[in-house]
Short mmCIF file of C-alpha atoms and ligand atoms in Angstrom, two decimals:
data_model
loop_
_atom_site.label_atom_id
_atom_site.label_comp_id
_atom_site.label_asym_id
_atom_site.label_seq_id
_atom_site.Cartn_x
_atom_site.Cartn_y
_atom_site.Cartn_z
CA GLY Y 1456 -73.55 108.62 30.73
CA GLU Y 1457 -76.91 109.25 32.39
CA ILE Y 1458 -76.29 112.99 32.11
CA THR Y 1459 -75.52 112.85 28.37
CA VAL Y 1460 -78.74 110.99 27.63
CA LEU Y 1461 -80.86 113.30 29.80
CA ARG Y 1462 -79.26 116.35 28.20
CA LYS Y 1463 -80.23 115.14 24.73
CA PHE Y 1464 -83.91 114.85 25.73
CA GLU Y 1465 -83.92 118.36 27.17
CA HIS Y 1466 -82.38 119.82 24.02
CA ILE Y 1467 -85.01 118.25 21.78
CA GLU Y 1468 -87.81 119.36 24.13
CA HIS Y 1469 -86.64 122.99 24.12
CA CYS Y 1470 -86.12 123.00 20.36
CA LEU Y 1471 -89.66 121.69 19.86
CA LYS Y 1472 -91.40 123.95 22.36
CA ARG Y 1473 -89.52 127.25 22.53
CA ASN Y 1474 -88.01 129.83 20.27
CA VAL Y 1475 -84.36 128.84 20.14
CA GLN Y 1476 -83.42 130.80 17.05
CA ALA Y 1477 -80.96 133.69 16.92
CA HIS Y 1478 -82.44 137.17 17.24
CA VAL Y 1479 -80.30 138.28 14.29
CA SER Y 1480 -80.43 137.18 10.66
CA ASN Y 1481 -77.95 134.86 8.93
CA GLY Y 1482 -76.91 137.73 6.64
CA PHE Y 1483 -78.38 136.64 3.32
CA GLU Y 1484 -80.63 139.72 3.15
CA ASP Y 1485 -77.41 141.52 2.18
CA VAL Y 1486 -76.73 139.11 -0.70
CA HIS Y 1487 -78.67 139.80 -3.89
CA LEU Y 1488 -79.31 137.65 -6.93
CA ILE Y 1489 -80.00 139.66 -10.07
CA HIS Y 1490 -83.24 139.14 -11.91
CA MET Y 1491 -82.87 138.24 -15.60
CA SER Y 1492 -85.80 139.24 -17.84
CA LEU Y 1493 -84.47 136.88 -20.48
CA PRO Y 1494 -83.37 133.74 -18.58
CA GLU Y 1495 -82.77 131.94 -21.92
CA ILE Y 1496 -83.61 128.57 -20.36
CA ASP Y 1497 -86.81 126.55 -19.89
CA LYS Y 1498 -87.80 126.14 -16.27
CA GLU Y 1499 -88.51 122.46 -16.92
CA GLU Y 1500 -84.89 121.71 -17.87
CA ILE Y 1501 -83.41 122.86 -14.55
CA ASP Y 1502 -81.23 120.17 -12.95
CA LEU Y 1503 -80.63 120.44 -9.18
CA SER Y 1504 -78.27 117.49 -8.80
CA VAL Y 1505 -74.85 117.91 -7.20
CA GLU Y 1506 -71.79 115.86 -6.35
CA PHE Y 1507 -70.37 115.80 -2.84
CA LEU Y 1508 -67.64 113.55 -1.42
CA GLY Y 1509 -67.81 111.29 -4.45
CA ARG Y 1510 -71.59 110.77 -4.41
CA LYS Y 1511 -74.31 112.24 -6.60
CA PHE Y 1512 -77.42 113.70 -4.95
CA ASP Y 1513 -80.76 114.77 -6.46
CA TYR Y 1514 -80.89 118.05 -4.52
CA PRO Y 1515 -78.19 120.26 -2.95
CA ILE Y 1516 -79.73 119.99 0.51
CA MET Y 1517 -78.53 118.01 3.54
CA ILE Y 1518 -80.32 117.18 6.79
CA THR Y 1519 -77.63 117.80 9.41
CA GLY Y 1520 -77.14 115.96 12.69
CA MET Y 1521 -79.53 116.41 15.60
CA THR Y 1522 -80.03 113.43 17.80
CA GLY Y 1523 -79.52 109.90 19.06
CA GLY Y 1524 -79.00 108.23 22.40
CA THR Y 1525 -82.36 106.82 23.42
CA ARG Y 1526 -83.58 103.23 23.40
CA LYS Y 1527 -85.20 101.63 20.40
CA GLY Y 1528 -88.76 102.95 19.94
CA GLU Y 1529 -88.10 106.20 21.79
CA ILE Y 1530 -87.82 109.80 20.55
CA ALA Y 1531 -84.27 109.95 19.15
CA TRP Y 1532 -84.71 106.57 17.46
CA LYS Y 1533 -87.91 107.81 15.85
CA ILE Y 1534 -86.44 111.14 14.71
CA ASN Y 1535 -83.40 109.55 13.11
CA ARG Y 1536 -85.31 106.89 11.18
CA THR Y 1537 -87.91 109.39 9.99
CA LEU Y 1538 -85.25 111.79 8.70
CA ALA Y 1539 -83.21 108.96 7.22
CA GLN Y 1540 -86.19 107.55 5.34
CA ALA Y 1541 -87.07 110.98 3.93
CA ALA Y 1542 -83.43 111.52 2.91
CA GLN Y 1543 -83.32 108.07 1.32
CA GLU Y 1544 -86.46 108.81 -0.73
CA LEU Y 1545 -85.18 112.25 -1.81
CA ASN Y 1546 -81.59 111.03 -2.37
CA ILE Y 1547 -80.00 113.66 -0.16
CA PRO Y 1548 -77.39 113.24 2.60
CA PHE Y 1549 -78.38 112.82 6.24
CA GLY Y 1550 -76.44 113.08 9.50
CA VAL Y 1551 -77.20 111.64 12.93
CA GLY Y 1552 -76.56 113.65 16.11
CA SER Y 1553 -73.69 113.22 18.51
CA GLN Y 1554 -72.79 109.56 18.99
CA ARG Y 1555 -71.19 110.21 22.35
CA ALA Y 1556 -74.19 108.64 24.07
CA MET Y 1557 -73.63 105.48 22.05
CA ILE Y 1558 -69.99 105.32 23.15
CA GLU Y 1559 -70.92 105.81 26.79
CA LYS Y 1560 -74.05 103.67 26.68
CA PRO Y 1561 -73.57 101.10 23.90
CA GLU Y 1562 -77.16 99.84 24.36
CA THR Y 1563 -78.42 103.08 22.71
CA TRP Y 1564 -76.67 102.31 19.40
CA GLU Y 1565 -79.89 101.36 17.63
CA SER Y 1566 -81.23 104.93 17.96
CA TYR Y 1567 -78.54 105.88 15.40
CA TYR Y 1568 -78.98 102.85 13.16
CA VAL Y 1569 -81.09 103.61 10.10
CA ARG Y 1570 -79.86 101.16 7.46
CA ASP Y 1571 -83.03 99.04 7.65
CA VAL Y 1572 -85.14 102.01 6.45
CA ALA Y 1573 -82.43 103.86 4.52
CA PRO Y 1574 -80.10 101.31 2.92
CA ASP Y 1575 -78.53 103.73 0.41
CA VAL Y 1576 -78.69 107.11 2.15
CA PHE Y 1577 -75.36 108.94 2.42
CA LEU Y 1578 -75.08 108.70 6.19
CA VAL Y 1579 -72.86 110.95 8.29
CA GLY Y 1580 -71.87 109.98 11.84
CA ASN Y 1581 -71.17 112.61 14.50
CA LEU Y 1582 -68.77 113.11 17.40
CA GLY Y 1583 -67.83 116.24 19.36
CA ALA Y 1584 -64.51 118.08 19.15
CA PRO Y 1585 -64.01 118.50 22.94
CA GLN Y 1586 -63.83 114.72 23.34
CA PHE Y 1587 -60.65 114.89 21.25
CA GLY Y 1588 -59.01 117.53 23.44
CA LYS Y 1589 -55.84 116.44 25.21
CA ASN Y 1590 -57.41 117.11 28.61
CA ALA Y 1591 -60.74 115.40 27.89
CA MET Y 1592 -61.93 113.21 30.75
CA ARG Y 1593 -61.95 110.28 28.35
CA ARG Y 1594 -60.03 111.26 25.22
CA TYR Y 1595 -61.41 109.83 21.99
CA GLY Y 1596 -59.15 108.72 19.18
CA VAL Y 1597 -59.17 106.67 15.99
CA GLU Y 1598 -60.81 103.71 17.75
CA GLU Y 1599 -63.92 105.66 18.81
CA VAL Y 1600 -64.22 107.29 15.39
CA LEU Y 1601 -64.13 103.94 13.61
CA TYR Y 1602 -66.62 102.47 16.08
CA ALA Y 1603 -69.01 105.41 15.54
CA ILE Y 1604 -68.82 105.03 11.76
CA GLU Y 1605 -68.82 101.26 11.40
CA LYS Y 1606 -71.41 100.34 14.02
CA ILE Y 1607 -74.06 102.33 12.11
CA GLU Y 1608 -72.59 101.73 8.63
CA ALA Y 1609 -72.01 105.42 8.01
CA ASP Y 1610 -70.28 106.83 4.92
CA ALA Y 1611 -68.48 109.70 6.68
CA ILE Y 1612 -68.02 111.29 10.09
CA ALA Y 1613 -68.71 114.86 11.19
CA ILE Y 1614 -66.75 116.23 14.11
CA HIS Y 1615 -68.81 119.03 15.64
CA MET Y 1616 -67.08 122.14 16.92
CA ASN Y 1617 -69.33 123.65 19.61
CA PRO Y 1618 -67.22 125.81 21.94
CA LEU Y 1619 -70.05 128.33 22.30
CA GLN Y 1620 -72.53 125.78 23.61
CA GLU Y 1621 -70.02 124.09 25.90
CA SER Y 1622 -68.87 127.43 27.31
CA VAL Y 1623 -72.32 128.56 28.43
CA GLN Y 1624 -73.56 125.30 29.94
CA PRO Y 1625 -72.73 124.41 33.55
CA GLU Y 1626 -71.56 120.87 32.80
CA GLY Y 1627 -69.91 121.95 29.51
CA ASP Y 1628 -66.86 120.21 28.04
CA THR Y 1629 -64.44 123.01 27.29
CA THR Y 1630 -61.37 120.84 26.66
CA PHE Y 1631 -60.46 122.19 23.22
CA ALA Y 1632 -56.66 122.17 23.57
CA GLY Y 1633 -55.12 119.70 21.14
CA VAL Y 1634 -58.24 119.08 19.02
CA LEU Y 1635 -56.65 120.12 15.71
CA GLU Y 1636 -53.74 117.73 16.23
CA ALA Y 1637 -56.14 114.90 17.09
CA LEU Y 1638 -58.16 115.59 13.95
CA ALA Y 1639 -54.99 115.49 11.86
CA GLU Y 1640 -54.16 112.10 13.38
CA ILE Y 1641 -57.65 110.77 12.63
CA LYS Y 1642 -57.55 112.10 9.10
CA SER Y 1643 -54.26 110.34 8.41
CA SER Y 1644 -55.44 107.05 9.97
CA ILE Y 1645 -58.87 106.40 8.45
CA ASP Y 1646 -60.20 106.17 4.90
CA TYR Y 1647 -63.63 107.67 5.59
CA PRO Y 1648 -64.26 111.34 4.76
CA VAL Y 1649 -64.10 113.67 7.78
CA ILE Y 1650 -66.35 116.74 7.91
CA ALA Y 1651 -65.60 119.52 10.40
CA LYS Y 1652 -68.89 121.01 11.52
CA GLU Y 1653 -69.90 124.06 13.50
CA THR Y 1654 -73.17 124.15 15.41
CA GLY Y 1655 -74.52 127.66 14.85
CA ALA Y 1656 -71.68 130.12 15.43
CA GLY Y 1657 -69.95 129.92 12.03
CA VAL Y 1658 -66.45 128.98 10.82
CA SER Y 1659 -63.89 131.76 10.38
CA ARG Y 1660 -61.27 131.96 7.65
CA GLU Y 1661 -58.56 131.26 10.25
CA VAL Y 1662 -60.12 127.98 11.35
CA ALA Y 1663 -61.01 126.93 7.80
CA VAL Y 1664 -57.41 127.37 6.64
CA LYS Y 1665 -56.18 125.14 9.50
CA LEU Y 1666 -58.79 122.49 8.70
CA GLU Y 1667 -57.81 122.47 5.05
CA ALA Y 1668 -54.12 122.16 5.98
CA ILE Y 1669 -54.72 118.90 7.92
CA GLY Y 1670 -56.70 117.41 5.03
CA ILE Y 1671 -60.29 117.70 6.32
CA ASP Y 1672 -62.64 116.73 3.47
CA ALA Y 1673 -65.44 119.29 3.91
CA VAL Y 1674 -66.74 121.96 6.28
CA ASP Y 1675 -70.27 122.52 7.53
CA ILE Y 1676 -70.04 126.20 8.44
CA SER Y 1677 -73.29 126.24 10.52
CA GLY Y 1678 -73.35 129.99 11.01
CA LEU Y 1679 -75.17 132.46 13.23
CA GLY Y 1680 -78.77 133.22 12.27
CA GLY Y 1681 -80.55 129.90 12.80
CA THR Y 1682 -80.72 127.66 15.87
CA SER Y 1683 -78.82 129.27 18.74
CA TRP Y 1684 -77.21 126.77 21.10
CA SER Y 1685 -76.66 129.50 23.61
CA GLY Y 1686 -80.43 130.05 23.28
CA VAL Y 1687 -81.10 126.39 24.02
CA GLU Y 1688 -78.79 126.53 27.05
CA TYR Y 1689 -80.59 129.67 28.26
CA TYR Y 1690 -83.72 127.59 28.80
CA ARG Y 1691 -81.74 124.84 30.50
CA ALA Y 1692 -79.83 127.12 32.87
CA LYS Y 1693 -80.35 126.29 36.53
CA ASP Y 1694 -79.69 129.74 38.01
CA ASN Y 1695 -79.55 133.44 37.16
CA VAL Y 1696 -75.81 133.48 36.55
CA GLY Y 1697 -76.15 130.72 33.97
CA ARG Y 1698 -79.18 132.36 32.38
CA ARG Y 1699 -77.40 135.71 32.14
CA LEU Y 1700 -74.34 134.17 30.50
CA ALA Y 1701 -76.39 132.21 27.96
CA LEU Y 1702 -78.53 135.25 27.14
CA ARG Y 1703 -75.42 137.40 26.65
CA PHE Y 1704 -74.04 134.95 24.08
CA TRP Y 1705 -77.39 134.13 22.42
CA ASP Y 1706 -76.38 135.90 19.20
CA TRP Y 1707 -72.63 135.26 19.33
CA GLY Y 1708 -70.91 134.12 16.18
CA ILE Y 1709 -70.28 134.65 12.50
CA LYS Y 1710 -73.35 134.98 10.30
CA THR Y 1711 -73.80 132.15 7.80
CA ALA Y 1712 -73.48 134.38 4.70
CA ILE Y 1713 -70.25 135.89 6.06
CA SER Y 1714 -68.72 132.58 7.14
CA LEU Y 1715 -69.53 131.14 3.72
CA ALA Y 1716 -67.73 133.97 1.88
CA GLU Y 1717 -64.69 133.75 4.18
CA VAL Y 1718 -64.31 129.98 3.85
CA ARG Y 1719 -64.99 130.01 0.09
CA TYR Y 1720 -62.48 132.80 -0.50
CA TRP Y 1721 -59.63 131.41 1.64
CA THR Y 1722 -59.95 127.65 0.98
CA SER Y 1723 -61.14 125.26 -1.69
CA LEU Y 1724 -62.92 123.00 0.82
CA PRO Y 1725 -66.39 121.74 -0.18
CA ILE Y 1726 -68.84 123.71 1.96
CA ILE Y 1727 -72.16 122.79 3.54
CA ALA Y 1728 -73.86 126.14 4.22
CA SER Y 1729 -76.17 125.82 7.21
CA GLY Y 1730 -77.50 128.01 9.99
CA GLY Y 1731 -80.92 129.57 9.50
CA MET Y 1732 -81.53 128.30 5.96
CA ARG Y 1733 -85.31 128.59 5.82
CA ASP Y 1734 -86.31 129.18 2.17
CA GLY Y 1735 -85.21 128.30 -1.36
CA ILE Y 1736 -84.19 131.83 -2.38
CA THR Y 1737 -81.69 132.00 0.50
CA MET Y 1738 -80.47 128.55 -0.54
CA ALA Y 1739 -79.96 129.78 -4.12
CA LYS Y 1740 -77.83 132.65 -2.76
CA ALA Y 1741 -75.68 130.27 -0.68
CA LEU Y 1742 -75.12 127.95 -3.64
CA ALA Y 1743 -74.34 130.94 -5.88
CA MET Y 1744 -71.76 132.06 -3.30
CA GLY Y 1745 -69.97 128.73 -3.64
CA ALA Y 1746 -71.56 126.27 -1.20
CA THR Y 1747 -71.78 122.69 -2.48
CA LEU Y 1748 -74.77 121.90 -0.28
CA VAL Y 1749 -77.02 123.79 2.10
CA GLY Y 1750 -77.89 122.19 5.43
CA ILE Y 1751 -81.00 122.29 7.59
CA ALA Y 1752 -81.78 120.97 11.05
CA LEU Y 1753 -84.52 122.73 13.06
CA PRO Y 1754 -87.10 123.01 10.21
CA VAL Y 1755 -87.43 119.23 9.95
CA LEU Y 1756 -87.33 118.44 13.68
CA ARG Y 1757 -91.06 118.83 14.26
CA PRO Y 1758 -92.34 116.48 11.54
CA ALA Y 1759 -89.54 114.05 12.40
CA ALA Y 1760 -90.57 113.96 16.07
CA LYS Y 1761 -94.03 112.89 14.88
CA GLY Y 1762 -92.61 110.19 12.64
CA ASP Y 1763 -94.01 112.04 9.63
CA VAL Y 1764 -91.78 111.10 6.68
CA GLU Y 1765 -94.08 112.84 4.18
CA GLY Y 1766 -94.03 115.99 6.35
CA VAL Y 1767 -90.20 116.07 6.28
CA LYS Y 1768 -90.25 115.57 2.51
CA ARG Y 1769 -92.85 118.32 2.11
CA VAL Y 1770 -90.64 120.87 3.92
CA ILE Y 1771 -87.65 120.02 1.74
CA LEU Y 1772 -89.57 119.84 -1.54
CA GLY Y 1773 -91.00 123.29 -0.74
CA TYR Y 1774 -87.44 124.64 -0.60
CA VAL Y 1775 -86.62 122.77 -3.81
CA GLU Y 1776 -89.52 124.43 -5.63
CA GLU Y 1777 -88.38 127.91 -4.52
CA LEU Y 1778 -84.74 127.18 -5.32
CA LYS Y 1779 -85.70 126.03 -8.79
CA ASN Y 1780 -87.80 129.16 -9.34
CA ALA Y 1781 -84.92 131.42 -8.27
CA MET Y 1782 -82.59 129.54 -10.62
CA PHE Y 1783 -85.05 130.08 -13.46
CA LEU Y 1784 -85.18 133.82 -12.77
CA VAL Y 1785 -81.39 134.16 -12.84
CA GLY Y 1786 -81.10 131.92 -15.91
CA ALA Y 1787 -79.14 129.07 -14.31
CA LYS Y 1788 -80.08 125.61 -15.57
CA ASN Y 1789 -77.87 123.75 -13.10
CA ILE Y 1790 -75.92 124.37 -9.89
CA HIS Y 1791 -72.69 124.88 -11.81
CA GLU Y 1792 -74.25 127.75 -13.76
CA LEU Y 1793 -75.73 129.17 -10.56
CA LYS Y 1794 -72.17 129.65 -9.25
CA LYS Y 1795 -71.43 131.99 -12.17
CA VAL Y 1796 -74.40 134.36 -11.94
CA PRO Y 1797 -73.65 137.94 -10.89
CA LEU Y 1798 -74.19 138.79 -7.21
CA VAL Y 1799 -74.37 142.07 -5.34
CA ILE Y 1800 -73.41 142.28 -1.65
CA THR Y 1801 -74.55 145.26 0.41
CA GLY Y 1802 -74.75 146.57 3.96
CA PHE Y 1803 -73.31 144.90 7.04
CA VAL Y 1804 -72.11 141.81 5.17
CA ARG Y 1805 -70.28 143.97 2.65
CA GLU Y 1806 -68.66 146.08 5.39
CA TRP Y 1807 -67.47 142.96 7.19
CA LEU Y 1808 -66.20 141.20 4.05
CA GLU Y 1809 -64.27 144.26 2.87
CA GLN Y 1810 -62.05 143.72 5.93
CA ARG Y 1811 -61.75 139.94 5.59
CA ILE Y 1812 -61.57 139.04 1.88
CA ASN Y 1813 -60.94 140.70 -1.45
CA LEU Y 1814 -64.61 141.27 -2.16
CA ASN Y 1815 -64.27 142.06 -5.86
CA GLY Y 1816 -62.04 139.04 -6.36
CA PHE Y 1817 -64.61 136.87 -4.58
CA LEU Y 1818 -67.50 138.21 -6.64
CA GLY Y 1819 -65.52 137.58 -9.81
CA SER Y 1820 -64.87 133.87 -9.14
CA ARG Y 1821 -66.63 131.82 -6.48
CA PHE Y 1822 -65.94 128.19 -7.37
C1 FNR V 1911 -78.49 120.26 16.52
N1 FNR V 1911 -77.21 120.39 15.98
C2 FNR V 1911 -76.26 119.40 16.23
N2 FNR V 1911 -75.08 119.39 15.54
C3 FNR V 1911 -74.18 118.40 15.71
O1 FNR V 1911 -73.15 118.40 15.04
N3 FNR V 1911 -74.41 117.39 16.62
C4 FNR V 1911 -75.56 117.34 17.35
O2 FNR V 1911 -75.75 116.42 18.15
C5 FNR V 1911 -76.54 118.37 17.15
N4 FNR V 1911 -77.73 118.35 17.84
C6 FNR V 1911 -78.74 119.23 17.46
C7 FNR V 1911 -80.02 119.08 18.01
C8 FNR V 1911 -81.05 119.90 17.59
C9 FNR V 1911 -82.43 119.70 18.18
C10 FNR V 1911 -80.81 120.94 16.65
C11 FNR V 1911 -81.91 121.87 16.21
C12 FNR V 1911 -79.55 121.10 16.14
C13 FNR V 1911 -76.87 121.53 15.10
C14 FNR V 1911 -77.39 121.38 13.69
O3 FNR V 1911 -76.82 120.28 13.02
C15 FNR V 1911 -77.12 122.66 12.84
O4 FNR V 1911 -75.73 122.82 12.67
C16 FNR V 1911 -77.66 123.92 13.48
O5 FNR V 1911 -78.86 123.66 14.18
C17 FNR V 1911 -77.94 125.01 12.44
O6 FNR V 1911 -78.95 124.66 11.54
P1 FNR V 1911 -80.47 125.16 11.68
O7 FNR V 1911 -81.08 124.45 12.86
O8 FNR V 1911 -80.42 126.65 11.89
O9 FNR V 1911 -81.12 124.77 10.39
#
């Protein structure tokens, strides 16, 4: 328990103070929107609203899970309420970080509780896949999932898949055998939506197909090209062997643009496209490729750590302005129309996708 809480502090510290991003891009430089000299719409009429898991949101952007596990008044508590309040005011979904700390140390539950400042926000809880492995030290099941959701009055739960991070950290939980079966059991036992979520290494078509088969409601692909959890663990490593391993795997994974195309082509799961989403043009590309929402984490950490609700909103509204401008220039007056605009895919992403999907089929129909 003590270790989990300490670990969370260290992660936030490193993410605030060091460069923990991948050294490679998330692939969207190979995806091209096509400029339309006659958009045939008025910029003012553009509507950015979307539906996701039965709720309507003002913008297609989600703040994905980062933290929790401190006492009331401390850093994780502050970050979560700041993000939740911004998400409430913007009417966008928000996720808390791993609730494992709250299961191990119930007295930290209030650092995840945001309903007093965000009564209506679409709130996503968060637990880690390895805790559902059949060899987990304490195996979680339906009971822990329901506790995580109901104690904080969440609307859905995300189960994070983080084998990369766990594999490069000394105290990592690498008990992934039996996770899929456990998720199937949870899915068939609870009424809340279940989101399967990566943490920066991307979801492959193989995994996405399995998740769809057990009835998972949505996937957050969290691809390579943004925050690198191997990067974070590099700074936490206690010796050279650990540092070497983490450095070697710093840029491991499937780029966000590639993961998005694979999952969109092979499943009809709603997709949250995250991992290095840092501007509204890139977000327009992801939505055009078939994502329902884009997700961000690191870009809002800094203002959130200062308790700056307006600062969090400013970051997101900056993306919104750019997204809207890109939509104007391709002549899409809503997100549905954006999914039908022509796209060109070049370079590395094209080479990869030619071996993994029918690229022309994908470009022809992406929704
Ligand atoms: C994360 N992320 C994360 N994900 C998760 O499912 N549970 C968690 O507890 C955390 N914790 C966490 C802490 C911090 C400080 C960061 C920056 C990130 C992963 C996050 O939700 C997201 O998937 C990735 O960070 C990719 O998005 P960005 O950061 O590139 O926008």
